[in-house]
Amino acid sequence: MGKYINPFTDEGFKRIFGQEINKDLLISFLNELIHGDNPIVDIIFRDKEIFPQFFDGRRIIYDIYCTTENGEHVIVEMQNAAQPFFKDRSIFYTASAIAQQGERGKEWNFDIKRVYGIFFLNFYMDGLNDWPLCSEVSLHFKGTIEQFSDKLHLYYITLPKMEKSEAECETDFERWIYILKHMETLERMPFKAQNMIFGRLEEVCNLNSLSRQERLNYDESLKVYRDGVAVIKYAEQRGLEKGMEKGMEKGREEGKLEGRIETLAANIRNMRNAGLDDSTIALYLNLSPKEVAKY
């Protein structure tokens, strides 16, 4: 067992970014990520379960949902495994946060507040393999860098892309990502000399700082996470094995086919050497004269 919590667990992630008492950590991270004109000073955590707007009654549940002191909305999620249509789901989630701002009555004039969707990805998402560590998506006019609207911003942070060493990290954003990626194996919390927020992070993430109940909840969350990782690895291994089996079977079939072709070619050569013409050979082998002529 390491010294610090695993931030990829549900309990670990929410302890760092989802608690009122530790909101200075989330504020620090958001300011390093967004770099807005006006730094975020305060946030208010909202109910993560949003009431349904759809006939089937489904609810939307976020990992973390908060608003800034300026009324901007921030959604933060950690995704440990690839899933179908995740890109579409992330768009749906952020768009829903915009739609929730609608007010009944004649006075509301669609004055919507900005929404940020921030998605930590502990895997490579299709379509983002060649993109940077943090890929920002917003609304721009096609073929230009001119912004159409600043109301919607999506950030996809692909954690496996953080390949820098501790000494190579140049910004606090990179330091944040380095720590999150390596936290469970760290023997000490780095970067405290560069920013005291990492000292606060050490206090929050130290396993010895957890109460008995918090430790029980964390251990259960860690078990769920590790079971999920094991399932994913098993599925990947089985997929690899099946792929190899199919490849071997395909190879055997191709080998058989190649053998039959070589045998056929040898027979045609022997029959020609015996003085038979291609028409006669075709008749004997139940082939067309064109097929015989290939050999």
PDB file of C-alpha atoms in Angstrom:
ATOM      1  CA  MET A   1       0.000   0.000   0.000  1.00  0.00           C
ATOM      2  CA  GLY A   2       1.365   3.411  -0.969  1.00  0.00           C
ATOM      3  CA  LYS A   3       1.460   6.594   1.039  1.00  0.00           C
ATOM      4  CA  TYR A   4      -1.234   8.490  -0.867  1.00  0.00           C
ATOM      5  CA  ILE A   5      -4.700   7.742  -2.158  1.00  0.00           C
ATOM      6  CA  ASN A   6      -5.356   6.568  -5.694  1.00  0.00           C
ATOM      7  CA  PRO A   7      -7.067   9.500  -7.476  1.00  0.00           C
ATOM      8  CA  PHE A   8      -8.598   7.172 -10.080  1.00  0.00           C
ATOM      9  CA  THR A   9     -10.910   5.643  -7.484  1.00  0.00           C
ATOM     10  CA  ASP A  10     -14.301   7.205  -6.971  1.00  0.00           C
ATOM     11  CA  GLU A  11     -13.581   8.085  -3.325  1.00  0.00           C
ATOM     12  CA  GLY A  12     -10.071   9.323  -4.097  1.00  0.00           C
ATOM     13  CA  PHE A  13     -11.126  11.556  -6.974  1.00  0.00           C
ATOM     14  CA  LYS A  14     -13.986  13.106  -5.032  1.00  0.00           C
ATOM     15  CA  ARG A  15     -11.814  13.613  -1.954  1.00  0.00           C
ATOM     16  CA  ILE A  16      -9.439  15.733  -4.028  1.00  0.00           C
ATOM     17  CA  PHE A  17     -11.888  17.649  -6.194  1.00  0.00           C
ATOM     18  CA  GLY A  18     -15.374  17.109  -4.813  1.00  0.00           C
ATOM     19  CA  GLN A  19     -15.376  18.266  -1.188  1.00  0.00           C
ATOM     20  CA  GLU A  20     -16.383  21.697   0.065  1.00  0.00           C
ATOM     21  CA  ILE A  21     -13.627  21.655   2.668  1.00  0.00           C
ATOM     22  CA  ASN A  22     -11.006  21.040  -0.035  1.00  0.00           C
ATOM     23  CA  LYS A  23     -12.410  23.284  -2.744  1.00  0.00           C
ATOM     24  CA  ASP A  24      -9.197  25.311  -2.857  1.00  0.00           C
ATOM     25  CA  LEU A  25      -7.679  22.308  -4.678  1.00  0.00           C
ATOM     26  CA  LEU A  26     -10.325  22.348  -7.407  1.00  0.00           C
ATOM     27  CA  ILE A  27     -10.126  26.140  -7.722  1.00  0.00           C
ATOM     28  CA  SER A  28      -6.352  25.934  -8.169  1.00  0.00           C
ATOM     29  CA  PHE A  29      -6.620  23.218 -10.800  1.00  0.00           C
ATOM     30  CA  LEU A  30      -9.388  25.010 -12.725  1.00  0.00           C
ATOM     31  CA  ASN A  31      -7.397  28.243 -12.873  1.00  0.00           C
ATOM     32  CA  GLU A  32      -4.354  26.390 -14.197  1.00  0.00           C
ATOM     33  CA  LEU A  33      -6.493  24.639 -16.816  1.00  0.00           C
ATOM     34  CA  ILE A  34      -8.837  27.374 -18.006  1.00  0.00           C
ATOM     35  CA  HIS A  35      -6.638  30.485 -17.754  1.00  0.00           C
ATOM     36  CA  GLY A  36      -9.683  32.736 -17.972  1.00  0.00           C
ATOM     37  CA  ASP A  37      -9.636  36.534 -18.032  1.00  0.00           C
ATOM     38  CA  ASN A  38     -10.896  36.545 -14.451  1.00  0.00           C
ATOM     39  CA  PRO A  39      -9.451  33.855 -12.151  1.00  0.00           C
ATOM     40  CA  ILE A  40     -11.974  31.750 -10.281  1.00  0.00           C
ATOM     41  CA  VAL A  41     -12.146  32.926  -6.676  1.00  0.00           C
ATOM     42  CA  ASP A  42     -14.878  30.698  -5.288  1.00  0.00           C
ATOM     43  CA  ILE A  43     -17.097  27.783  -6.296  1.00  0.00           C
ATOM     44  CA  ILE A  44     -20.358  26.342  -5.027  1.00  0.00           C
ATOM     45  CA  PHE A  45     -20.899  22.593  -5.251  1.00  0.00           C
ATOM     46  CA  ARG A  46     -24.268  21.687  -6.750  1.00  0.00           C
ATOM     47  CA  ASP A  47     -26.406  18.580  -6.587  1.00  0.00           C
ATOM     48  CA  LYS A  48     -24.746  16.145  -8.966  1.00  0.00           C
ATOM     49  CA  GLU A  49     -28.084  14.558  -9.779  1.00  0.00           C
ATOM     50  CA  ILE A  50     -29.935  16.733 -12.262  1.00  0.00           C
ATOM     51  CA  PHE A  51     -33.700  16.366 -12.579  1.00  0.00           C
ATOM     52  CA  PRO A  52     -34.856  14.684 -15.786  1.00  0.00           C
ATOM     53  CA  GLN A  53     -36.093  16.633 -18.778  1.00  0.00           C
ATOM     54  CA  PHE A  54     -36.918  13.543 -20.803  1.00  0.00           C
ATOM     55  CA  PHE A  55     -39.967  11.352 -21.046  1.00  0.00           C
ATOM     56  CA  ASP A  56     -38.224   8.207 -19.842  1.00  0.00           C
ATOM     57  CA  GLY A  57     -37.304   9.946 -16.585  1.00  0.00           C
ATOM     58  CA  ARG A  58     -33.583   9.331 -16.789  1.00  0.00           C
ATOM     59  CA  ARG A  59     -31.411  11.544 -14.637  1.00  0.00           C
ATOM     60  CA  ILE A  60     -27.959  12.882 -15.377  1.00  0.00           C
ATOM     61  CA  ILE A  61     -25.398  12.233 -12.649  1.00  0.00           C
ATOM     62  CA  TYR A  62     -22.041  13.983 -12.773  1.00  0.00           C
ATOM     63  CA  ASP A  63     -18.902  13.187 -10.768  1.00  0.00           C
ATOM     64  CA  ILE A  64     -18.557  16.848  -9.781  1.00  0.00           C
ATOM     65  CA  TYR A  65     -20.874  19.715 -10.625  1.00  0.00           C
ATOM     66  CA  CYS A  66     -20.273  23.239  -9.375  1.00  0.00           C
ATOM     67  CA  THR A  67     -20.731  26.875 -10.281  1.00  0.00           C
ATOM     68  CA  THR A  68     -18.277  29.738  -9.933  1.00  0.00           C
ATOM     69  CA  GLU A  69     -18.942  33.029  -8.168  1.00  0.00           C
ATOM     70  CA  ASN A  70     -19.799  34.448 -11.618  1.00  0.00           C
ATOM     71  CA  GLY A  71     -22.438  31.789 -12.219  1.00  0.00           C
ATOM     72  CA  GLU A  72     -20.403  29.743 -14.707  1.00  0.00           C
ATOM     73  CA  HIS A  73     -21.016  25.999 -14.626  1.00  0.00           C
ATOM     74  CA  VAL A  74     -18.242  23.425 -14.248  1.00  0.00           C
ATOM     75  CA  ILE A  75     -18.604  19.669 -14.768  1.00  0.00           C
ATOM     76  CA  VAL A  76     -15.662  17.436 -13.871  1.00  0.00           C
ATOM     77  CA  GLU A  77     -15.513  13.706 -14.585  1.00  0.00           C
ATOM     78  CA  MET A  78     -12.964  10.931 -14.313  1.00  0.00           C
ATOM     79  CA  GLN A  79     -13.247   8.121 -16.862  1.00  0.00           C
ATOM     80  CA  ASN A  80     -11.049   5.071 -16.308  1.00  0.00           C
ATOM     81  CA  ALA A  81     -12.200   2.967 -19.254  1.00  0.00           C
ATOM     82  CA  ALA A  82     -13.136   3.637 -22.851  1.00  0.00           C
ATOM     83  CA  GLN A  83     -16.814   3.382 -23.646  1.00  0.00           C
ATOM     84  CA  PRO A  84     -18.917   3.651 -26.795  1.00  0.00           C
ATOM     85  CA  PHE A  85     -20.053   7.146 -27.755  1.00  0.00           C
ATOM     86  CA  PHE A  86     -18.166   8.819 -24.888  1.00  0.00           C
ATOM     87  CA  LYS A  87     -17.496  11.874 -27.020  1.00  0.00           C
ATOM     88  CA  ASP A  88     -21.223  12.220 -27.696  1.00  0.00           C
ATOM     89  CA  ARG A  89     -22.012  11.668 -24.023  1.00  0.00           C
ATOM     90  CA  SER A  90     -19.640  14.436 -22.957  1.00  0.00           C
ATOM     91  CA  ILE A  91     -21.334  16.830 -25.381  1.00  0.00           C
ATOM     92  CA  PHE A  92     -24.749  15.764 -24.086  1.00  0.00           C
ATOM     93  CA  TYR A  93     -23.716  16.355 -20.468  1.00  0.00           C
ATOM     94  CA  THR A  94     -22.419  19.855 -21.071  1.00  0.00           C
ATOM     95  CA  ALA A  95     -25.344  20.763 -23.319  1.00  0.00           C
ATOM     96  CA  SER A  96     -27.713  19.578 -20.584  1.00  0.00           C
ATOM     97  CA  ALA A  97     -26.025  21.968 -18.145  1.00  0.00           C
ATOM     98  CA  ILE A  98     -26.843  24.759 -20.613  1.00  0.00           C
ATOM     99  CA  ALA A  99     -30.437  23.607 -21.039  1.00  0.00           C
ATOM    100  CA  GLN A 100     -30.924  23.472 -17.257  1.00  0.00           C
ATOM    101  CA  GLN A 101     -30.386  27.231 -17.118  1.00  0.00           C
ATOM    102  CA  GLY A 102     -33.667  27.893 -18.887  1.00  0.00           C
ATOM    103  CA  GLU A 103     -36.248  29.778 -16.861  1.00  0.00           C
ATOM    104  CA  ARG A 104     -39.997  29.748 -17.290  1.00  0.00           C
ATOM    105  CA  GLY A 105     -41.794  32.961 -17.968  1.00  0.00           C
ATOM    106  CA  LYS A 106     -41.589  35.920 -20.340  1.00  0.00           C
ATOM    107  CA  GLU A 107     -38.701  37.746 -18.716  1.00  0.00           C
ATOM    108  CA  TRP A 108     -35.884  35.275 -19.442  1.00  0.00           C
ATOM    109  CA  ASN A 109     -34.025  36.168 -22.639  1.00  0.00           C
ATOM    110  CA  PHE A 110     -31.650  33.200 -23.008  1.00  0.00           C
ATOM    111  CA  ASP A 111     -28.857  34.844 -21.026  1.00  0.00           C
ATOM    112  CA  ILE A 112     -26.941  31.610 -20.479  1.00  0.00           C
ATOM    113  CA  LYS A 113     -23.770  31.295 -18.449  1.00  0.00           C
ATOM    114  CA  ARG A 114     -20.637  29.603 -19.699  1.00  0.00           C
ATOM    115  CA  VAL A 115     -20.331  25.838 -19.186  1.00  0.00           C
ATOM    116  CA  TYR A 116     -17.037  23.976 -18.832  1.00  0.00           C
ATOM    117  CA  GLY A 117     -16.917  20.219 -19.291  1.00  0.00           C
ATOM    118  CA  ILE A 118     -13.656  18.766 -17.967  1.00  0.00           C
ATOM    119  CA  PHE A 119     -13.030  15.083 -18.617  1.00  0.00           C
ATOM    120  CA  PHE A 120     -10.061  13.174 -17.235  1.00  0.00           C
ATOM    121  CA  LEU A 121      -9.418  10.173 -19.477  1.00  0.00           C
ATOM    122  CA  ASN A 122      -7.319   7.312 -18.147  1.00  0.00           C
ATOM    123  CA  PHE A 123      -7.203   5.862 -21.676  1.00  0.00           C
ATOM    124  CA  TYR A 124      -6.733   6.978 -25.273  1.00  0.00           C
ATOM    125  CA  MET A 125     -10.044   8.089 -26.746  1.00  0.00           C
ATOM    126  CA  ASP A 126     -10.647   7.415 -30.428  1.00  0.00           C
ATOM    127  CA  GLY A 127      -9.971  10.548 -32.413  1.00  0.00           C
ATOM    128  CA  LEU A 128      -7.664  12.088 -29.788  1.00  0.00           C
ATOM    129  CA  ASN A 129      -4.587   9.895 -30.259  1.00  0.00           C
ATOM    130  CA  ASP A 130      -2.668  12.635 -32.056  1.00  0.00           C
ATOM    131  CA  TRP A 131      -3.976  15.478 -29.917  1.00  0.00           C
ATOM    132  CA  PRO A 132      -2.060  17.100 -27.028  1.00  0.00           C
ATOM    133  CA  LEU A 133      -2.247  16.146 -23.365  1.00  0.00           C
ATOM    134  CA  CYS A 134      -5.130  18.562 -22.911  1.00  0.00           C
ATOM    135  CA  SER A 135      -7.438  19.000 -25.890  1.00  0.00           C
ATOM    136  CA  GLU A 136      -9.761  22.000 -25.704  1.00  0.00           C
ATOM    137  CA  VAL A 137     -12.904  22.083 -27.834  1.00  0.00           C
ATOM    138  CA  SER A 138     -15.036  25.203 -28.288  1.00  0.00           C
ATOM    139  CA  LEU A 139     -17.333  26.819 -30.848  1.00  0.00           C
ATOM    140  CA  HIS A 140     -15.561  28.537 -33.747  1.00  0.00           C
ATOM    141  CA  PHE A 141     -16.453  29.559 -37.273  1.00  0.00           C
ATOM    142  CA  LYS A 142     -15.442  26.825 -39.690  1.00  0.00           C
ATOM    143  CA  GLY A 143     -12.000  27.312 -41.165  1.00  0.00           C
ATOM    144  CA  THR A 144     -11.104  30.205 -38.845  1.00  0.00           C
ATOM    145  CA  ILE A 145      -9.894  30.811 -35.313  1.00  0.00           C
ATOM    146  CA  GLU A 146     -12.667  33.335 -34.731  1.00  0.00           C
ATOM    147  CA  GLN A 147     -14.858  32.255 -31.848  1.00  0.00           C
ATOM    148  CA  PHE A 148     -18.577  31.912 -32.497  1.00  0.00           C
ATOM    149  CA  SER A 149     -19.548  31.630 -28.830  1.00  0.00           C
ATOM    150  CA  ASP A 150     -17.709  31.316 -25.524  1.00  0.00           C
ATOM    151  CA  LYS A 151     -20.587  29.541 -23.786  1.00  0.00           C
ATOM    152  CA  LEU A 152     -19.355  25.985 -24.258  1.00  0.00           C
ATOM    153  CA  HIS A 153     -15.872  24.628 -23.548  1.00  0.00           C
ATOM    154  CA  LEU A 154     -14.830  20.978 -23.416  1.00  0.00           C
ATOM    155  CA  TYR A 155     -11.485  19.829 -22.061  1.00  0.00           C
ATOM    156  CA  TYR A 156     -10.271  16.260 -22.624  1.00  0.00           C
ATOM    157  CA  ILE A 157      -7.230  15.449 -20.489  1.00  0.00           C
ATOM    158  CA  THR A 158      -5.620  12.209 -21.684  1.00  0.00           C
ATOM    159  CA  LEU A 159      -3.599  11.129 -18.647  1.00  0.00           C
ATOM    160  CA  PRO A 160      -1.483   8.461 -20.433  1.00  0.00           C
ATOM    161  CA  LYS A 161      -0.080  11.271 -22.585  1.00  0.00           C
ATOM    162  CA  MET A 162       1.753  12.723 -19.575  1.00  0.00           C
ATOM    163  CA  GLU A 163       5.206  11.302 -20.280  1.00  0.00           C
ATOM    164  CA  LYS A 164       7.307  14.036 -18.699  1.00  0.00           C
ATOM    165  CA  SER A 165       9.455  13.309 -15.673  1.00  0.00           C
ATOM    166  CA  GLU A 166       9.135  15.284 -12.462  1.00  0.00           C
ATOM    167  CA  ALA A 167      12.060  17.518 -13.447  1.00  0.00           C
ATOM    168  CA  GLU A 168      10.615  18.172 -16.912  1.00  0.00           C
ATOM    169  CA  CYS A 169       7.291  19.604 -15.704  1.00  0.00           C
ATOM    170  CA  GLU A 170       7.260  23.324 -16.511  1.00  0.00           C
ATOM    171  CA  THR A 171       3.806  24.558 -15.483  1.00  0.00           C
ATOM    172  CA  ASP A 172       1.557  23.951 -12.503  1.00  0.00           C
ATOM    173  CA  PHE A 173      -0.939  22.298 -14.837  1.00  0.00           C
ATOM    174  CA  GLU A 174       1.698  19.749 -15.879  1.00  0.00           C
ATOM    175  CA  ARG A 175       2.629  19.309 -12.207  1.00  0.00           C
ATOM    176  CA  TRP A 176      -0.997  18.593 -11.363  1.00  0.00           C
ATOM    177  CA  ILE A 177      -1.237  15.951 -14.077  1.00  0.00           C
ATOM    178  CA  TYR A 178       2.096  14.392 -13.129  1.00  0.00           C
ATOM    179  CA  ILE A 179       0.966  14.031  -9.509  1.00  0.00           C
ATOM    180  CA  LEU A 180      -2.447  12.611 -10.411  1.00  0.00           C
ATOM    181  CA  LYS A 181      -0.897  10.052 -12.738  1.00  0.00           C
ATOM    182  CA  HIS A 182       1.766   8.895 -10.266  1.00  0.00           C
ATOM    183  CA  MET A 183       0.184   9.675  -6.892  1.00  0.00           C
ATOM    184  CA  GLU A 184      -0.406   6.125  -5.678  1.00  0.00           C
ATOM    185  CA  THR A 185       3.299   5.274  -6.103  1.00  0.00           C
ATOM    186  CA  LEU A 186       4.806   8.529  -4.804  1.00  0.00           C
ATOM    187  CA  GLU A 187       6.983   8.385  -1.697  1.00  0.00           C
ATOM    188  CA  ARG A 188       6.813  12.160  -1.284  1.00  0.00           C
ATOM    189  CA  MET A 189       4.685  14.944  -2.668  1.00  0.00           C
ATOM    190  CA  PRO A 190       6.713  16.877  -5.281  1.00  0.00           C
ATOM    191  CA  PHE A 191       6.502  20.539  -6.298  1.00  0.00           C
ATOM    192  CA  LYS A 192       5.697  21.931  -2.843  1.00  0.00           C
ATOM    193  CA  ALA A 193       8.481  24.470  -3.312  1.00  0.00           C
ATOM    194  CA  GLN A 194       6.871  25.748  -6.532  1.00  0.00           C
ATOM    195  CA  ASN A 195       3.333  26.087  -5.177  1.00  0.00           C
ATOM    196  CA  MET A 196       2.009  25.630  -1.657  1.00  0.00           C
ATOM    197  CA  ILE A 197      -1.211  24.125  -3.088  1.00  0.00           C
ATOM    198  CA  PHE A 198       0.710  20.878  -3.492  1.00  0.00           C
ATOM    199  CA  GLY A 199       1.397  20.933   0.231  1.00  0.00           C
ATOM    200  CA  ARG A 200      -2.372  21.131   0.750  1.00  0.00           C
ATOM    201  CA  LEU A 201      -2.789  18.293  -1.715  1.00  0.00           C
ATOM    202  CA  GLU A 202      -0.384  16.186   0.340  1.00  0.00           C
ATOM    203  CA  GLU A 203      -2.449  16.787   3.487  1.00  0.00           C
ATOM    204  CA  VAL A 204      -5.674  15.776   1.763  1.00  0.00           C
ATOM    205  CA  CYS A 205      -4.291  12.725  -0.018  1.00  0.00           C
ATOM    206  CA  ASN A 206      -2.218  11.183   2.767  1.00  0.00           C
ATOM    207  CA  LEU A 207      -3.803   7.879   3.728  1.00  0.00           C
ATOM    208  CA  ASN A 208      -3.041   8.557   7.384  1.00  0.00           C
ATOM    209  CA  SER A 209      -5.321  11.609   7.268  1.00  0.00           C
ATOM    210  CA  LEU A 210      -8.399   9.480   6.610  1.00  0.00           C
ATOM    211  CA  SER A 211     -10.816   8.693   9.405  1.00  0.00           C
ATOM    212  CA  ARG A 212     -11.712   5.074  10.055  1.00  0.00           C
ATOM    213  CA  GLN A 213     -14.944   5.359   8.060  1.00  0.00           C
ATOM    214  CA  GLU A 214     -13.247   7.268   5.267  1.00  0.00           C
ATOM    215  CA  ARG A 215     -10.589   4.550   5.070  1.00  0.00           C
ATOM    216  CA  LEU A 216     -13.251   1.837   4.876  1.00  0.00           C
ATOM    217  CA  ASN A 217     -15.028   3.729   2.092  1.00  0.00           C
ATOM    218  CA  TYR A 218     -11.752   4.304   0.265  1.00  0.00           C
ATOM    219  CA  ASP A 219     -10.656   0.664   0.536  1.00  0.00           C
ATOM    220  CA  GLU A 220     -13.981  -0.451  -0.933  1.00  0.00           C
ATOM    221  CA  SER A 221     -13.638   2.098  -3.729  1.00  0.00           C
ATOM    222  CA  LEU A 222     -10.073   0.913  -4.388  1.00  0.00           C
ATOM    223  CA  LYS A 223     -11.297  -2.676  -4.642  1.00  0.00           C
ATOM    224  CA  VAL A 224     -13.944  -1.650  -7.174  1.00  0.00           C
ATOM    225  CA  TYR A 225     -11.330   0.238  -9.195  1.00  0.00           C
ATOM    226  CA  ARG A 226      -8.853  -2.641  -9.196  1.00  0.00           C
ATOM    227  CA  ASP A 227     -11.559  -5.147 -10.097  1.00  0.00           C
ATOM    228  CA  GLY A 228     -12.495  -2.899 -13.013  1.00  0.00           C
ATOM    229  CA  VAL A 229      -8.873  -2.700 -14.160  1.00  0.00           C
ATOM    230  CA  ALA A 230      -8.583  -6.483 -13.925  1.00  0.00           C
ATOM    231  CA  VAL A 231     -11.731  -6.945 -16.020  1.00  0.00           C
ATOM    232  CA  ILE A 232     -10.423  -4.554 -18.677  1.00  0.00           C
ATOM    233  CA  LYS A 233      -7.025  -6.279 -18.809  1.00  0.00           C
ATOM    234  CA  TYR A 234      -8.682  -9.685 -19.032  1.00  0.00           C
ATOM    235  CA  ALA A 235     -10.912  -8.497 -21.879  1.00  0.00           C
ATOM    236  CA  GLU A 236      -7.888  -7.044 -23.679  1.00  0.00           C
ATOM    237  CA  GLN A 237      -5.937 -10.276 -23.204  1.00  0.00           C
ATOM    238  CA  ARG A 238      -8.834 -12.420 -24.439  1.00  0.00           C
ATOM    239  CA  GLY A 239      -9.224 -10.119 -27.414  1.00  0.00           C
ATOM    240  CA  LEU A 240      -5.523 -10.518 -28.156  1.00  0.00           C
ATOM    241  CA  GLU A 241      -5.711 -14.298 -27.801  1.00  0.00           C
ATOM    242  CA  LYS A 242      -8.770 -14.516 -30.043  1.00  0.00           C
ATOM    243  CA  GLY A 243      -7.055 -12.286 -32.563  1.00  0.00           C
ATOM    244  CA  MET A 244      -4.034 -14.587 -32.529  1.00  0.00           C
ATOM    245  CA  GLU A 245      -6.290 -17.634 -32.862  1.00  0.00           C
ATOM    246  CA  LYS A 246      -8.070 -16.070 -35.820  1.00  0.00           C
ATOM    247  CA  GLY A 247      -4.730 -15.119 -37.311  1.00  0.00           C
ATOM    248  CA  MET A 248      -3.425 -18.667 -36.926  1.00  0.00           C
ATOM    249  CA  GLU A 249      -6.616 -20.121 -38.380  1.00  0.00           C
ATOM    250  CA  LYS A 250      -6.445 -17.665 -41.258  1.00  0.00           C
ATOM    251  CA  GLY A 251      -2.808 -18.634 -41.743  1.00  0.00           C
ATOM    252  CA  ARG A 252      -3.713 -22.317 -41.849  1.00  0.00           C
ATOM    253  CA  GLU A 253      -6.471 -21.664 -44.360  1.00  0.00           C
ATOM    254  CA  GLU A 254      -4.148 -19.531 -46.470  1.00  0.00           C
ATOM    255  CA  GLY A 255      -1.537 -22.270 -46.241  1.00  0.00           C
ATOM    256  CA  LYS A 256      -4.020 -24.884 -47.396  1.00  0.00           C
ATOM    257  CA  LEU A 257      -5.096 -22.667 -50.266  1.00  0.00           C
ATOM    258  CA  GLU A 258      -1.493 -22.026 -51.263  1.00  0.00           C
ATOM    259  CA  GLY A 259      -0.822 -25.766 -51.151  1.00  0.00           C
ATOM    260  CA  ARG A 260      -3.806 -26.504 -53.379  1.00  0.00           C
ATOM    261  CA  ILE A 261      -2.675 -23.862 -55.868  1.00  0.00           C
ATOM    262  CA  GLU A 262       0.859 -25.286 -55.967  1.00  0.00           C
ATOM    263  CA  THR A 263      -0.517 -28.804 -56.505  1.00  0.00           C
ATOM    264  CA  LEU A 264      -2.795 -27.605 -59.290  1.00  0.00           C
ATOM    265  CA  ALA A 265       0.066 -25.764 -61.012  1.00  0.00           C
ATOM    266  CA  ALA A 266       2.284 -28.852 -60.802  1.00  0.00           C
ATOM    267  CA  ASN A 267      -0.445 -31.053 -62.293  1.00  0.00           C
ATOM    268  CA  ILE A 268      -0.986 -28.637 -65.186  1.00  0.00           C
ATOM    269  CA  ARG A 269       2.748 -28.533 -65.902  1.00  0.00           C
ATOM    270  CA  ASN A 270       2.960 -32.338 -65.860  1.00  0.00           C
ATOM    271  CA  MET A 271      -0.021 -32.677 -68.208  1.00  0.00           C
ATOM    272  CA  ARG A 272       1.513 -30.150 -70.612  1.00  0.00           C
ATOM    273  CA  ASN A 273       4.788 -32.048 -70.512  1.00  0.00           C
ATOM    274  CA  ALA A 274       2.808 -35.131 -71.446  1.00  0.00           C
ATOM    275  CA  GLY A 275       1.654 -33.365 -74.609  1.00  0.00           C
ATOM    276  CA  LEU A 276      -1.866 -32.299 -73.616  1.00  0.00           C
ATOM    277  CA  ASP A 277      -3.151 -28.921 -74.754  1.00  0.00           C
ATOM    278  CA  ASP A 278      -4.855 -26.432 -72.394  1.00  0.00           C
ATOM    279  CA  SER A 279      -8.361 -27.257 -73.679  1.00  0.00           C
ATOM    280  CA  THR A 280      -7.899 -30.935 -72.874  1.00  0.00           C
ATOM    281  CA  ILE A 281      -6.343 -30.144 -69.488  1.00  0.00           C
ATOM    282  CA  ALA A 282      -9.301 -27.888 -68.702  1.00  0.00           C
ATOM    283  CA  LEU A 283     -11.666 -30.745 -69.532  1.00  0.00           C
ATOM    284  CA  TYR A 284      -9.831 -33.185 -67.267  1.00  0.00           C
ATOM    285  CA  LEU A 285      -9.552 -30.735 -64.326  1.00  0.00           C
ATOM    286  CA  ASN A 286     -13.028 -29.247 -64.702  1.00  0.00           C
ATOM    287  CA  LEU A 287     -11.582 -25.757 -65.252  1.00  0.00           C
ATOM    288  CA  SER A 288     -12.015 -23.145 -67.939  1.00  0.00           C
ATOM    289  CA  PRO A 289      -9.238 -22.719 -70.520  1.00  0.00           C
ATOM    290  CA  LYS A 290      -8.626 -19.211 -69.084  1.00  0.00           C
ATOM    291  CA  GLU A 291      -8.022 -20.621 -65.604  1.00  0.00           C
ATOM    292  CA  VAL A 292      -5.592 -23.209 -66.984  1.00  0.00           C
ATOM    293  CA  ALA A 293      -3.752 -20.497 -68.931  1.00  0.00           C
ATOM    294  CA  LYS A 294      -2.898 -18.710 -65.609  1.00  0.00           C
ATOM    295  CA  TYR A 295      -0.481 -21.510 -64.818  1.00  0.00           C
TER     296      TYR A 295
END
